[in-house]
Short mmCIF file of C-alpha atoms in Angstrom, two decimals:
data_model
loop_
_atom_site.label_atom_id
_atom_site.label_comp_id
_atom_site.label_asym_id
_atom_site.label_seq_id
_atom_site.Cartn_x
_atom_site.Cartn_y
_atom_site.Cartn_z
CA MET A 694 8.51 4.24 -10.73
CA ARG A 695 9.27 0.75 -9.27
CA ASN A 696 8.00 0.50 -5.77
CA GLU A 697 11.21 -0.70 -3.93
CA GLY A 698 9.20 -2.01 -0.90
CA THR A 699 7.34 -0.60 1.94
CA VAL A 700 8.92 0.87 4.90
CA THR A 701 7.62 0.68 8.50
CA ALA A 702 8.23 2.21 11.75
CA ILE A 703 10.28 -0.06 14.08
CA THR A 704 8.73 1.23 17.29
CA ALA A 705 10.25 -1.26 19.40
CA LYS A 706 13.67 -0.14 18.48
CA GLY A 707 12.45 3.58 18.95
CA LEU A 708 12.53 4.39 15.32
CA THR A 709 9.22 6.42 14.28
CA LEU A 710 7.76 8.81 11.62
CA ALA A 711 7.75 12.42 12.08
CA LEU A 712 6.55 15.07 9.99
CA CYS A 713 9.38 17.78 9.26
CA ALA A 714 7.79 21.02 10.24
CA ALA A 715 9.63 23.52 12.18
CA GLY A 716 9.57 24.07 15.77
CA VAL A 717 9.06 20.83 17.26
CA ILE A 718 10.64 20.60 20.64
CA GLY A 719 12.45 17.23 21.57
CA GLY A 720 11.49 14.42 19.49
CA ALA A 721 10.15 10.90 19.29
CA VAL A 722 11.28 8.17 21.91
CA GLY A 723 9.99 4.69 21.77
CA ALA A 724 6.62 4.62 19.89
CA LEU A 725 5.98 8.35 20.67
CA ALA A 726 5.88 10.47 17.54
CA VAL A 727 6.38 14.39 17.73
CA ASN A 728 4.95 15.60 14.49
CA HIS A 729 3.10 18.19 12.69
CA ASN A 730 4.10 21.72 12.55
CA ASN A 731 3.30 23.92 15.57
CA ALA A 732 5.46 24.48 18.43
CA ALA A 733 4.80 25.88 22.03
CA ALA A 734 8.21 27.39 22.58
CA GLU A 735 10.95 28.52 20.67
CA VAL A 736 14.08 26.46 19.95
CA ALA A 737 17.86 27.99 20.10
CA PRO A 738 19.29 27.26 16.64
CA PRO A 739 22.55 24.93 16.67
CA ALA A 740 25.64 26.45 16.69
CA LEU A 741 27.10 27.01 12.88
CA ALA A 742 30.59 25.93 12.11
CA ALA A 743 32.55 27.06 9.24
CA SER A 744 33.37 24.80 6.42
CA ALA A 745 35.33 25.22 3.15
CA PRO A 746 33.30 25.12 0.05
CA ALA A 747 33.43 21.57 -1.83
CA PRO A 748 35.66 21.58 -5.14
CA ALA A 749 34.18 21.59 -8.48
CA ALA A 750 36.30 18.37 -9.65
CA VAL A 751 37.48 15.78 -7.48
CA PRO A 752 40.39 13.48 -8.76
CA ALA A 753 39.57 10.08 -8.92
CA PRO A 754 41.92 7.35 -7.97
CA PRO A 755 43.59 5.64 -11.00
CA ILE A 756 41.88 2.55 -12.43
CA ALA A 757 45.12 0.97 -13.11
CA ALA A 758 49.00 1.56 -12.24
CA GLY A 759 50.40 4.22 -14.40
CA ALA A 760 46.70 5.17 -15.70
CA PRO A 761 46.05 8.90 -15.82
CA ALA A 762 43.66 10.24 -13.25
CA ALA A 763 40.12 10.64 -14.16
CA THR A 764 37.93 13.62 -12.83
CA VAL A 765 34.51 13.43 -11.51
CA THR A 766 32.48 16.85 -11.97
CA LEU A 767 30.06 17.68 -9.17
CA PRO A 768 27.04 19.39 -9.73
CA ASP A 769 26.95 23.27 -9.54
CA PHE A 770 24.77 23.66 -6.12
CA THR A 771 25.70 27.44 -5.90
CA ARG A 772 23.86 28.31 -9.22
CA ILE A 773 20.89 26.15 -8.10
CA ALA A 774 20.85 27.75 -4.64
CA SER A 775 20.84 31.49 -5.86
CA THR A 776 18.48 31.07 -8.70
CA ASN A 777 15.65 28.72 -6.98
CA GLY A 778 16.41 30.02 -3.50
CA LYS A 779 14.42 33.33 -4.22
CA ALA A 780 11.20 31.09 -4.88
CA VAL A 781 11.64 29.23 -1.57
CA VAL A 782 9.46 31.02 1.16
CA ASN A 783 9.23 30.72 5.22
CA ILE A 784 5.66 29.87 6.32
CA ARG A 785 4.52 31.00 9.89
CA VAL A 786 1.46 29.78 11.32
CA VAL A 787 -0.66 30.91 14.40
CA GLY A 788 -3.51 28.45 16.01
CA GLY A 789 -5.05 28.02 19.08
CA ILE A 790 -3.64 25.91 21.63
CA LYS A 791 -5.74 23.08 21.06
CA THR A 792 -4.92 22.91 17.65
CA ALA A 793 -1.34 22.78 18.20
CA ASN A 794 -1.44 20.28 20.88
CA ARG A 795 -2.87 17.85 18.30
CA GLY A 796 0.28 18.39 16.44
CA ASN A 797 3.22 18.37 18.91
CA VAL A 798 2.16 17.49 22.25
CA PRO A 799 1.11 13.82 22.42
CA GLU A 800 -1.53 13.00 24.78
CA ILE A 801 -0.04 10.23 26.87
CA ASP A 802 -0.53 8.49 30.12
CA PRO A 803 0.73 10.66 33.22
CA ARG A 804 2.41 7.74 34.50
CA HIS A 805 4.48 7.67 31.54
CA PRO A 806 8.29 8.60 32.20
CA LEU A 807 8.04 11.10 29.29
CA TYR A 808 4.72 12.99 30.71
CA GLU A 809 6.49 15.77 32.44
CA PHE A 810 8.86 16.32 29.53
CA PHE A 811 5.81 16.84 27.17
CA ARG A 812 4.03 18.69 29.86
CA GLN A 813 6.36 21.60 29.84
CA PHE A 814 5.34 22.68 26.30
CA GLN A 815 1.72 22.85 27.17
CA ASP A 816 0.14 26.29 28.10
CA PRO A 817 -0.64 26.10 31.66
CA ARG A 818 -3.97 27.92 30.75
CA GLN A 819 -5.10 25.06 28.96
CA GLY A 820 -5.49 22.93 32.13
CA GLY A 821 -5.52 19.92 30.24
CA GLY A 822 -9.15 20.38 28.66
CA GLY A 823 -10.87 22.33 25.94
CA GLY A 824 -10.81 25.71 24.78
CA ARG A 825 -8.43 27.28 22.52
CA GLY A 826 -6.18 29.34 25.14
CA ALA A 827 -3.30 31.32 23.94
CA PRO A 828 -2.01 31.21 20.34
CA VAL A 829 0.76 28.94 19.40
CA PHE A 830 3.45 29.32 16.65
CA GLY A 831 4.48 27.20 14.06
CA ALA A 832 6.46 27.46 10.74
CA GLY A 833 7.52 25.40 7.71
CA SER A 834 8.66 25.94 4.21
CA GLY A 835 7.04 26.40 0.93
CA PHE A 836 7.80 27.51 -2.72
CA ILE A 837 6.04 29.77 -5.43
CA VAL A 838 4.91 28.04 -8.56
CA SER A 839 3.42 31.04 -10.23
CA PRO A 840 4.36 34.68 -10.66
CA ASP A 841 0.75 35.92 -9.16
CA GLY A 842 1.69 34.11 -5.82
CA VAL A 843 0.60 30.50 -5.74
CA ILE A 844 2.39 28.62 -3.32
CA LEU A 845 2.83 24.87 -2.94
CA THR A 846 3.61 23.33 0.76
CA ASN A 847 2.63 20.62 3.02
CA ALA A 848 -0.89 20.09 4.51
CA HIS A 849 0.24 19.41 7.98
CA VAL A 850 2.08 22.82 8.21
CA VAL A 851 -1.08 25.12 7.75
CA GLN A 852 -3.48 22.25 9.38
CA GLY A 853 -5.66 23.88 11.64
CA ALA A 854 -3.85 27.24 11.22
CA ASP A 855 -6.00 30.58 12.03
CA GLU A 856 -3.53 32.84 10.35
CA VAL A 857 -0.59 32.03 7.70
CA THR A 858 2.15 34.49 7.02
CA VAL A 859 4.60 33.94 4.05
CA LYS A 860 8.02 35.79 4.18
CA LEU A 861 9.91 35.96 0.88
CA GLN A 862 13.69 35.74 0.56
CA ASP A 863 13.81 39.56 0.16
CA ARG A 864 12.32 39.86 3.52
CA ARG A 865 8.83 40.98 2.32
CA GLU A 866 6.04 39.53 4.33
CA PHE A 867 2.35 38.74 3.21
CA ARG A 868 -0.63 37.22 4.70
CA ALA A 869 -1.67 33.99 2.89
CA LYS A 870 -4.89 32.51 2.08
CA VAL A 871 -5.13 28.86 2.24
CA LEU A 872 -6.96 27.43 -1.14
CA GLY A 873 -7.30 24.18 -0.15
CA THR A 874 -5.50 21.16 1.31
CA ASP A 875 -5.39 17.32 0.89
CA PRO A 876 -4.52 15.16 3.95
CA ARG A 877 -4.21 12.04 2.07
CA THR A 878 -1.25 13.58 0.01
CA ASP A 879 -0.03 16.20 2.47
CA VAL A 880 -0.39 18.76 -0.13
CA ALA A 881 -1.64 22.35 0.19
CA VAL A 882 -1.81 25.30 -1.77
CA LEU A 883 -1.55 28.89 -0.55
CA LYS A 884 -2.22 32.42 -2.51
CA ILE A 885 -0.43 35.57 -1.64
CA ASP A 886 -1.63 38.98 -2.94
CA ALA A 887 1.50 39.76 -5.14
CA LYS A 888 2.71 40.10 -8.66
CA ASN A 889 5.86 39.27 -10.59
CA LEU A 890 7.34 36.86 -8.11
CA PRO A 891 10.25 34.33 -8.75
CA THR A 892 8.99 31.21 -9.33
CA VAL A 893 10.63 27.47 -9.53
CA PRO A 894 10.66 25.37 -12.68
CA MET A 895 8.94 21.86 -12.42
CA GLY A 896 10.51 18.81 -13.37
CA GLN A 897 9.25 15.23 -13.83
CA SER A 898 9.63 13.02 -10.67
CA ARG A 899 8.88 9.66 -12.89
CA SER A 900 11.97 10.27 -14.65
CA LEU A 901 13.99 10.31 -11.12
CA LEU A 902 17.02 7.53 -10.77
CA VAL A 903 18.32 6.11 -7.74
CA GLY A 904 21.77 7.73 -6.89
CA GLU A 905 20.74 10.90 -8.54
CA TRP A 906 21.97 14.16 -6.71
CA VAL A 907 19.40 16.36 -5.35
CA LEU A 908 19.21 19.32 -2.87
CA ALA A 909 16.53 20.55 -0.40
CA ILE A 910 15.91 24.41 0.53
CA GLY A 911 13.98 25.17 3.54
CA SER A 912 13.93 26.68 7.02
CA PRO A 913 14.99 24.10 9.50
CA TYR A 914 14.55 25.10 13.12
CA GLY A 915 13.87 28.57 11.96
CA LEU A 916 17.06 29.13 9.68
CA GLU A 917 15.62 30.55 6.71
CA SER A 918 16.94 29.71 3.19
CA THR A 919 19.22 26.80 4.37
CA VAL A 920 20.56 24.53 1.54
CA THR A 921 21.31 20.55 2.12
CA ALA A 922 22.26 18.08 -0.47
CA GLY A 923 22.27 14.37 -1.04
CA VAL A 924 21.06 11.44 -3.40
CA VAL A 925 18.26 9.73 -4.36
CA SER A 926 17.97 6.84 -2.00
CA ALA A 927 15.05 5.13 -3.47
CA THR A 928 11.61 5.93 -5.43
CA GLY A 929 8.07 4.75 -4.94
CA ARG A 930 8.32 4.02 -1.23
CA ALA A 931 5.15 3.36 0.51
CA LEU A 932 4.70 4.63 4.12
CA ASP A 933 2.12 3.13 6.25
CA ASP A 934 -1.00 3.66 4.52
CA ASN A 935 -0.21 6.75 2.62
CA VAL A 936 -1.43 6.77 -0.97
CA VAL A 937 1.97 8.68 -2.05
CA PRO A 938 4.74 6.77 -3.57
CA PHE A 939 7.42 8.89 -1.75
CA ILE A 940 10.99 9.66 -3.22
CA GLN A 941 13.35 8.63 -0.27
CA THR A 942 16.88 10.77 -0.22
CA ASP A 943 19.59 11.00 2.25
CA VAL A 944 19.28 14.78 1.99
CA ALA A 945 19.44 16.40 5.57
CA VAL A 946 15.69 17.27 6.30
CA ASN A 947 14.63 18.78 9.54
CA PRO A 948 11.77 20.16 11.55
CA GLY A 949 10.99 23.35 9.38
CA ASN A 950 11.96 21.83 5.96
CA SER A 951 8.35 20.61 5.35
CA GLY A 952 6.99 21.84 2.17
CA GLY A 953 10.35 23.19 0.87
CA PRO A 954 11.45 21.91 -2.54
CA LEU A 955 13.47 18.93 -3.43
CA ILE A 956 15.66 19.94 -6.87
CA ASN A 957 17.39 18.19 -9.13
CA THR A 958 20.74 19.27 -10.80
CA ARG A 959 18.92 20.89 -13.48
CA GLY A 960 17.22 23.27 -10.93
CA GLU A 961 13.99 21.56 -11.58
CA VAL A 962 11.43 20.72 -8.30
CA ILE A 963 11.09 16.97 -8.37
CA GLY A 964 9.38 16.79 -4.97
CA ILE A 965 8.21 18.41 -1.75
CA ASN A 966 9.94 17.35 1.55
CA SER A 967 7.24 15.86 3.87
CA GLN A 968 8.75 13.54 6.22
CA ILE A 969 11.51 11.91 8.14
CA TYR A 970 12.19 8.83 9.77
CA SER A 971 13.67 9.58 13.29
CA GLN A 972 14.55 8.59 16.90
CA THR A 973 14.99 12.04 18.13
CA GLY A 974 12.69 14.13 16.00
CA GLY A 975 15.83 15.14 13.72
CA TYR A 976 17.51 14.14 10.58
CA GLN A 977 19.10 10.53 10.65
CA GLY A 978 19.60 9.70 6.95
CA LEU A 979 16.01 8.95 6.03
CA SER A 980 14.05 11.68 4.38
CA PHE A 981 10.79 11.35 1.91
CA ALA A 982 9.40 13.92 -0.38
CA ILE A 983 6.10 13.81 -2.23
CA PRO A 984 6.72 13.43 -6.13
CA ILE A 985 6.12 16.86 -7.77
CA ASP A 986 3.90 14.87 -10.53
CA VAL A 987 1.65 14.06 -7.59
CA ALA A 988 1.77 17.74 -6.07
CA ILE A 989 1.13 19.48 -9.49
CA LYS A 990 -2.21 17.11 -9.91
CA ILE A 991 -3.29 18.09 -6.61
CA LYS A 992 -2.67 21.62 -6.87
CA ASP A 993 -4.69 21.71 -10.19
CA GLN A 994 -7.53 20.61 -8.48
CA ILE A 995 -7.36 22.80 -5.55
CA VAL A 996 -7.02 25.83 -8.00
CA ALA A 997 -9.64 24.78 -10.15
CA THR A 998 -12.27 23.58 -7.51
CA GLY A 999 -10.87 24.38 -4.03
CA LYS A 1000 -11.09 20.71 -3.18
CA VAL A 1001 -9.58 17.45 -4.23
CA GLN A 1002 -11.18 14.32 -5.33
CA HIS A 1003 -9.63 10.75 -4.97
CA ALA A 1004 -10.86 7.60 -6.79
CA LYS A 1005 -11.35 4.10 -5.49
CA LEU A 1006 -11.58 0.67 -6.61
CA GLY A 1007 -13.37 -1.06 -3.63
CA VAL A 1008 -11.14 -3.78 -2.40
CA SER A 1009 -9.00 -4.56 0.06
CA VAL A 1010 -5.39 -6.26 -0.79
CA GLN A 1011 -2.63 -8.04 0.81
CA GLU A 1012 1.27 -8.64 -0.28
CA VAL A 1013 2.09 -11.45 -2.42
CA GLY A 1014 4.77 -13.30 -0.69
CA GLN A 1015 6.57 -16.24 -2.10
CA ALA A 1016 4.05 -18.61 -0.32
CA PHE A 1017 1.03 -16.81 -2.14
CA ALA A 1018 3.02 -17.21 -5.25
CA ASP A 1019 3.49 -20.85 -5.02
CA SER A 1020 -0.18 -21.26 -4.13
CA PHE A 1021 -1.28 -19.60 -7.10
CA ARG A 1022 1.19 -20.82 -9.46
CA LEU A 1023 2.78 -17.18 -10.04
CA GLU A 1024 6.11 -16.83 -11.68
CA SER A 1025 7.38 -14.14 -9.24
CA PRO A 1026 5.67 -12.70 -5.93
CA GLU A 1027 4.42 -9.85 -7.33
CA GLY A 1028 1.14 -8.19 -7.60
CA ALA A 1029 -1.92 -7.24 -5.21
CA LEU A 1030 -4.10 -10.25 -3.69
CA VAL A 1031 -7.58 -9.04 -3.53
CA SER A 1032 -9.14 -10.14 0.11
CA THR A 1033 -12.38 -8.60 0.28
CA VAL A 1034 -14.59 -6.91 -2.57
CA GLU A 1035 -17.10 -4.08 -1.55
CA ARG A 1036 -20.50 -5.05 -2.03
CA GLY A 1037 -21.98 -2.90 -5.08
CA GLY A 1038 -18.55 -1.16 -5.63
CA PRO A 1039 -16.39 -0.58 -8.81
CA ALA A 1040 -14.18 -3.75 -8.45
CA GLU A 1041 -17.51 -5.89 -7.84
CA ARG A 1042 -19.00 -4.47 -10.82
CA ALA A 1043 -15.95 -5.07 -13.05
CA GLY A 1044 -16.08 -8.61 -12.00
CA LEU A 1045 -13.07 -8.81 -9.53
CA LYS A 1046 -13.17 -11.66 -6.81
CA SER A 1047 -11.28 -12.39 -3.52
CA GLY A 1048 -8.55 -14.36 -4.52
CA ASP A 1049 -7.82 -12.34 -7.75
CA VAL A 1050 -4.07 -11.14 -7.90
CA ILE A 1051 -3.95 -7.84 -9.51
CA ARG A 1052 -0.79 -7.73 -11.75
CA ARG A 1053 -1.28 -4.39 -13.73
CA VAL A 1054 -3.20 -1.57 -13.96
CA ASN A 1055 -3.44 0.27 -17.23
CA GLY A 1056 -0.11 -1.48 -18.21
CA ARG A 1057 1.76 -0.21 -14.93
CA ALA A 1058 3.11 -3.22 -13.19
CA ILE A 1059 1.88 -3.61 -9.61
CA VAL A 1060 5.01 -5.15 -7.84
CA ALA A 1061 4.01 -4.69 -4.38
CA SER A 1062 0.34 -4.22 -2.95
CA SER A 1063 0.97 -0.88 -1.83
CA ASP A 1064 1.39 0.01 -5.57
CA LEU A 1065 -2.26 -0.48 -6.18
CA PRO A 1066 -3.53 2.22 -3.77
CA SER A 1067 -1.29 4.99 -4.94
CA ILE A 1068 -2.24 4.46 -8.52
CA ILE A 1069 -5.96 4.30 -7.83
CA ALA A 1070 -6.25 7.27 -5.20
CA LEU A 1071 -4.23 9.57 -7.47
CA SER A 1072 -6.97 8.93 -10.24
CA ARG A 1073 -10.22 10.75 -10.73
CA PRO A 1074 -13.61 9.20 -10.12
CA GLY A 1075 -15.06 7.99 -13.14
CA GLU A 1076 -11.99 7.21 -14.96
CA ARG A 1077 -11.93 3.56 -16.62
CA VAL A 1078 -8.94 1.45 -15.65
CA ALA A 1079 -7.76 -1.78 -17.46
CA LEU A 1080 -6.88 -4.52 -15.03
CA ASP A 1081 -4.64 -7.59 -15.73
CA VAL A 1082 -5.75 -10.12 -13.03
CA TRP A 1083 -4.29 -13.59 -12.32
CA ARG A 1084 -7.36 -15.80 -11.78
CA GLU A 1085 -7.11 -19.67 -11.49
CA GLY A 1086 -3.75 -19.90 -13.12
CA LYS A 1087 -4.09 -17.40 -16.09
CA LEU A 1088 -4.35 -13.79 -16.70
CA VAL A 1089 -7.48 -12.19 -17.34
CA ARG A 1090 -8.28 -8.40 -18.65
CA LEU A 1091 -11.10 -6.48 -16.54
CA ASP A 1092 -12.18 -3.02 -16.97
CA ALA A 1093 -13.25 -0.97 -13.97
CA THR A 1094 -14.74 2.31 -13.55
CA LEU A 1095 -13.47 4.06 -10.64
CA GLY A 1096 -15.72 5.37 -7.86
CA ASP A 1097 -15.32 8.25 -5.55
CA ALA A 1098 -13.21 7.69 -2.36
CA SER A 1099 -15.42 10.15 -0.32
CA GLU A 1100 -18.45 7.87 -0.62
CA LYS A 1101 -19.01 5.38 2.29
CA PRO A 1102 -18.34 1.95 1.50
CA LYS A 1103 -21.13 -0.66 1.40
CA ARG A 1104 -20.90 -3.84 3.55
CA ALA A 1105 -17.98 -6.18 1.95
CA ALA A 1106 -19.44 -8.80 -0.56
CA ARG A 1107 -19.95 -12.15 0.98
CA GLU A 1108 -19.53 -14.04 -2.20
CA ASP A 1109 -15.80 -13.79 -2.46
CA LEU A 1110 -13.39 -16.60 -2.64
CA ALA A 1111 -11.60 -17.96 0.25
CA GLN A 1112 -8.53 -20.24 1.47
CA ALA A 1113 -9.90 -23.52 3.22
CA PRO A 1114 -7.79 -26.27 5.00
CA ASP A 1115 -8.48 -29.68 5.11
CA ASN A 1116 -8.51 -32.53 7.40
CA SER A 1117 -5.07 -34.22 6.34
CA ALA A 1118 -1.67 -34.00 8.30
CA ARG A 1119 -0.16 -31.99 5.56
CA LEU A 1120 -2.11 -28.76 6.94
CA GLY A 1121 -2.88 -29.94 10.36
CA LEU A 1122 -6.47 -28.77 10.53
CA ALA A 1123 -9.74 -30.37 12.05
CA LEU A 1124 -12.88 -29.11 10.11
CA ARG A 1125 -16.60 -29.17 10.08
CA PRO A 1126 -19.24 -27.59 8.12
CA LEU A 1127 -21.11 -24.41 9.39
CA GLU A 1128 -24.11 -25.16 11.25
CA PRO A 1129 -27.18 -23.45 9.89
CA ILE A 1130 -27.55 -21.38 13.08
CA GLU A 1131 -23.70 -20.10 12.86
CA ARG A 1132 -24.58 -19.19 9.18
CA ARG A 1133 -27.27 -17.10 10.39
CA GLN A 1134 -25.60 -15.63 13.20
CA SER A 1135 -22.18 -14.88 11.55
CA GLY A 1136 -23.49 -13.81 7.91
CA ILE A 1137 -21.32 -16.30 6.36
CA PRO A 1138 -23.15 -18.17 3.56
CA ALA A 1139 -20.73 -21.03 3.26
CA GLY A 1140 -17.07 -22.35 4.70
CA LEU A 1141 -15.81 -24.63 7.27
CA VAL A 1142 -15.13 -24.18 10.87
CA ILE A 1143 -11.82 -24.74 12.19
CA GLU A 1144 -11.90 -26.86 15.36
CA ASP A 1145 -8.65 -27.36 15.92
CA ALA A 1146 -5.00 -25.98 14.03
CA SER A 1147 -1.80 -27.71 14.44
CA GLY A 1148 1.45 -28.22 12.45
CA ALA A 1149 1.79 -25.99 9.29
CA ALA A 1150 -1.37 -24.29 9.67
CA ALA A 1151 -0.91 -23.35 13.38
CA ILE A 1152 2.65 -22.12 12.34
CA ALA A 1153 1.16 -19.97 9.62
CA GLY A 1154 -1.38 -18.18 12.19
CA VAL A 1155 -4.36 -20.16 11.49
CA GLU A 1156 -6.53 -20.31 14.88
CA PRO A 1157 -9.37 -22.62 16.19
CA GLY A 1158 -12.72 -20.74 15.46
CA ASP A 1159 -11.55 -19.35 12.28
CA VAL A 1160 -13.92 -20.00 9.30
CA LEU A 1161 -12.06 -21.08 6.17
CA ILE A 1162 -13.62 -20.04 3.04
CA SER A 1163 -11.47 -21.13 0.09
CA VAL A 1164 -8.58 -22.61 -1.01
CA ASN A 1165 -6.00 -21.12 -3.39
CA GLY A 1166 -9.07 -19.02 -4.59
CA ARG A 1167 -11.46 -21.82 -5.04
CA ALA A 1168 -14.56 -21.88 -2.63
CA VAL A 1169 -14.85 -24.77 -0.37
CA THR A 1170 -17.92 -26.20 1.54
CA SER A 1171 -16.87 -29.99 2.24
CA LEU A 1172 -13.92 -31.68 3.63
CA ASP A 1173 -13.49 -33.71 0.09
CA GLN A 1174 -13.13 -30.31 -1.65
CA VAL A 1175 -10.52 -29.24 0.74
CA ARG A 1176 -8.64 -32.58 0.37
CA ASP A 1177 -8.75 -32.58 -3.55
CA LEU A 1178 -7.49 -29.10 -3.49
CA VAL A 1179 -4.47 -29.64 -1.16
CA ALA A 1180 -3.56 -32.90 -2.75
CA LYS A 1181 -3.28 -30.93 -5.99
CA ALA A 1182 -0.98 -28.11 -4.37
CA ASN A 1183 2.83 -28.19 -4.32
CA LYS A 1184 4.60 -26.02 -2.06
CA SER A 1185 2.11 -24.20 0.03
CA VAL A 1186 -1.78 -23.19 -0.26
CA ALA A 1187 -3.47 -19.82 0.52
CA LEU A 1188 -6.15 -19.90 2.92
CA LEU A 1189 -8.93 -17.25 2.88
CA ILE A 1190 -10.33 -17.30 6.55
CA GLN A 1191 -12.67 -15.29 8.23
CA ARG A 1192 -11.87 -14.01 11.70
CA GLY A 1193 -14.49 -11.79 13.47
CA SER A 1194 -15.43 -9.58 10.86
CA ASP A 1195 -12.51 -9.53 9.06
CA ARG A 1196 -11.49 -11.62 6.09
CA ILE A 1197 -7.55 -12.31 5.41
CA PHE A 1198 -5.36 -14.62 3.33
CA ILE A 1199 -2.82 -16.87 5.11
CA PRO A 1200 -0.49 -18.99 3.40
CA VAL A 1201 0.38 -22.09 4.67
CA ARG A 1202 3.58 -24.22 3.44
CA ILE A 1203 2.82 -28.04 2.82
CA GLY A 1204 5.64 -28.80 0.85
#
């Protein structure tokens, strides 16, 4: 799936991400996210209004005067709802007050104007401190994937739950066992003691097309077996630091839909409804589902071993914008720019360096930098991957054996390349070599100290005190090297700087 860009919460305008589990009271205002699945009070369901069913075929306007009217056939949602709805379940959880408050009552400053609003949902026996106190109830959705009672849902639905109850559409209820959860992908697997249960067929999310009809079944606000429909708005969405390439839809998903299936017009599950963007805590046209291809990988690991392993490459990456593309002589601003390489990690052993731009992994294009973490994290430790890397104006092939993401990273390698400015007016930097005592104190073996930044460099965000390590992927230790590299550059240069303990690339336009 092609990544269509990274979505970020615009908290300044009150837009924030919320996990769509049932029972959330109120919503998110400003930068406050009301998320997760537990609720401290019941919510009255919204009033229901009668509406006429949509016709099976809608006449389309004539293409030209006098031309016969065409018809557009709509999918038969009634068949899908009646068949697949039998395998969709309602999930109720019971957890202690300490667990519940972590999910839906934010810890905010008592001086905040919304403090009293959120405080009303806390159990008075909690007293603002520790202890589990009275139980709190939450809810979500899920769906049966095998006749012997294996159920898929979201990890945040059952997070910290002491007791999980599954209610089938035929009104039978079962105590469920949590076989395992994976917070990184927000997938959980449950098991109930039952046989010959209805199941939903699995589809392939990688074949989804933007504009395709889909529908969701779940229990928004506790209204069981609710069906909503819409279209696929985008695929491969990256949300914040999540490794999941989400499916974005305009299907109405609300608190309580979490863990429910997203279904295509062939009646196949192609996603698990997981998150929404909202100013109020309710649906506002942006819903996100975990691709079923991802969820099945996680489910198979949990069923087999009870846990999930994620792979790692051992690099930090940045987005490749137009300025970086110009600096590295790339035809298009695509790929993942390596800023740091973990010492002794898989990337370093494979020969990756800071300043490399990863363009493909096993033949799959890396368009945005967020494509790389999702491909790597959803692989297994020990897998070998082929990396197509842009280095010094040409493509090179590197092979890496992936490590285990659960292992603690070692200190980032200091031998990576960096971007360095020069003393010329084109960059607006005043530079000097690192003194021996500065090298010892900082741990930086070589580089140039920025004593002053003005002009293009200052506009780009370079600051006095930064240490500049390389220009366009070429390590620099003298002003002459910087002048030479800047003279050869065209529109911009990519500077790798060290600021405190962080290394970041900064593109500086000079043309």
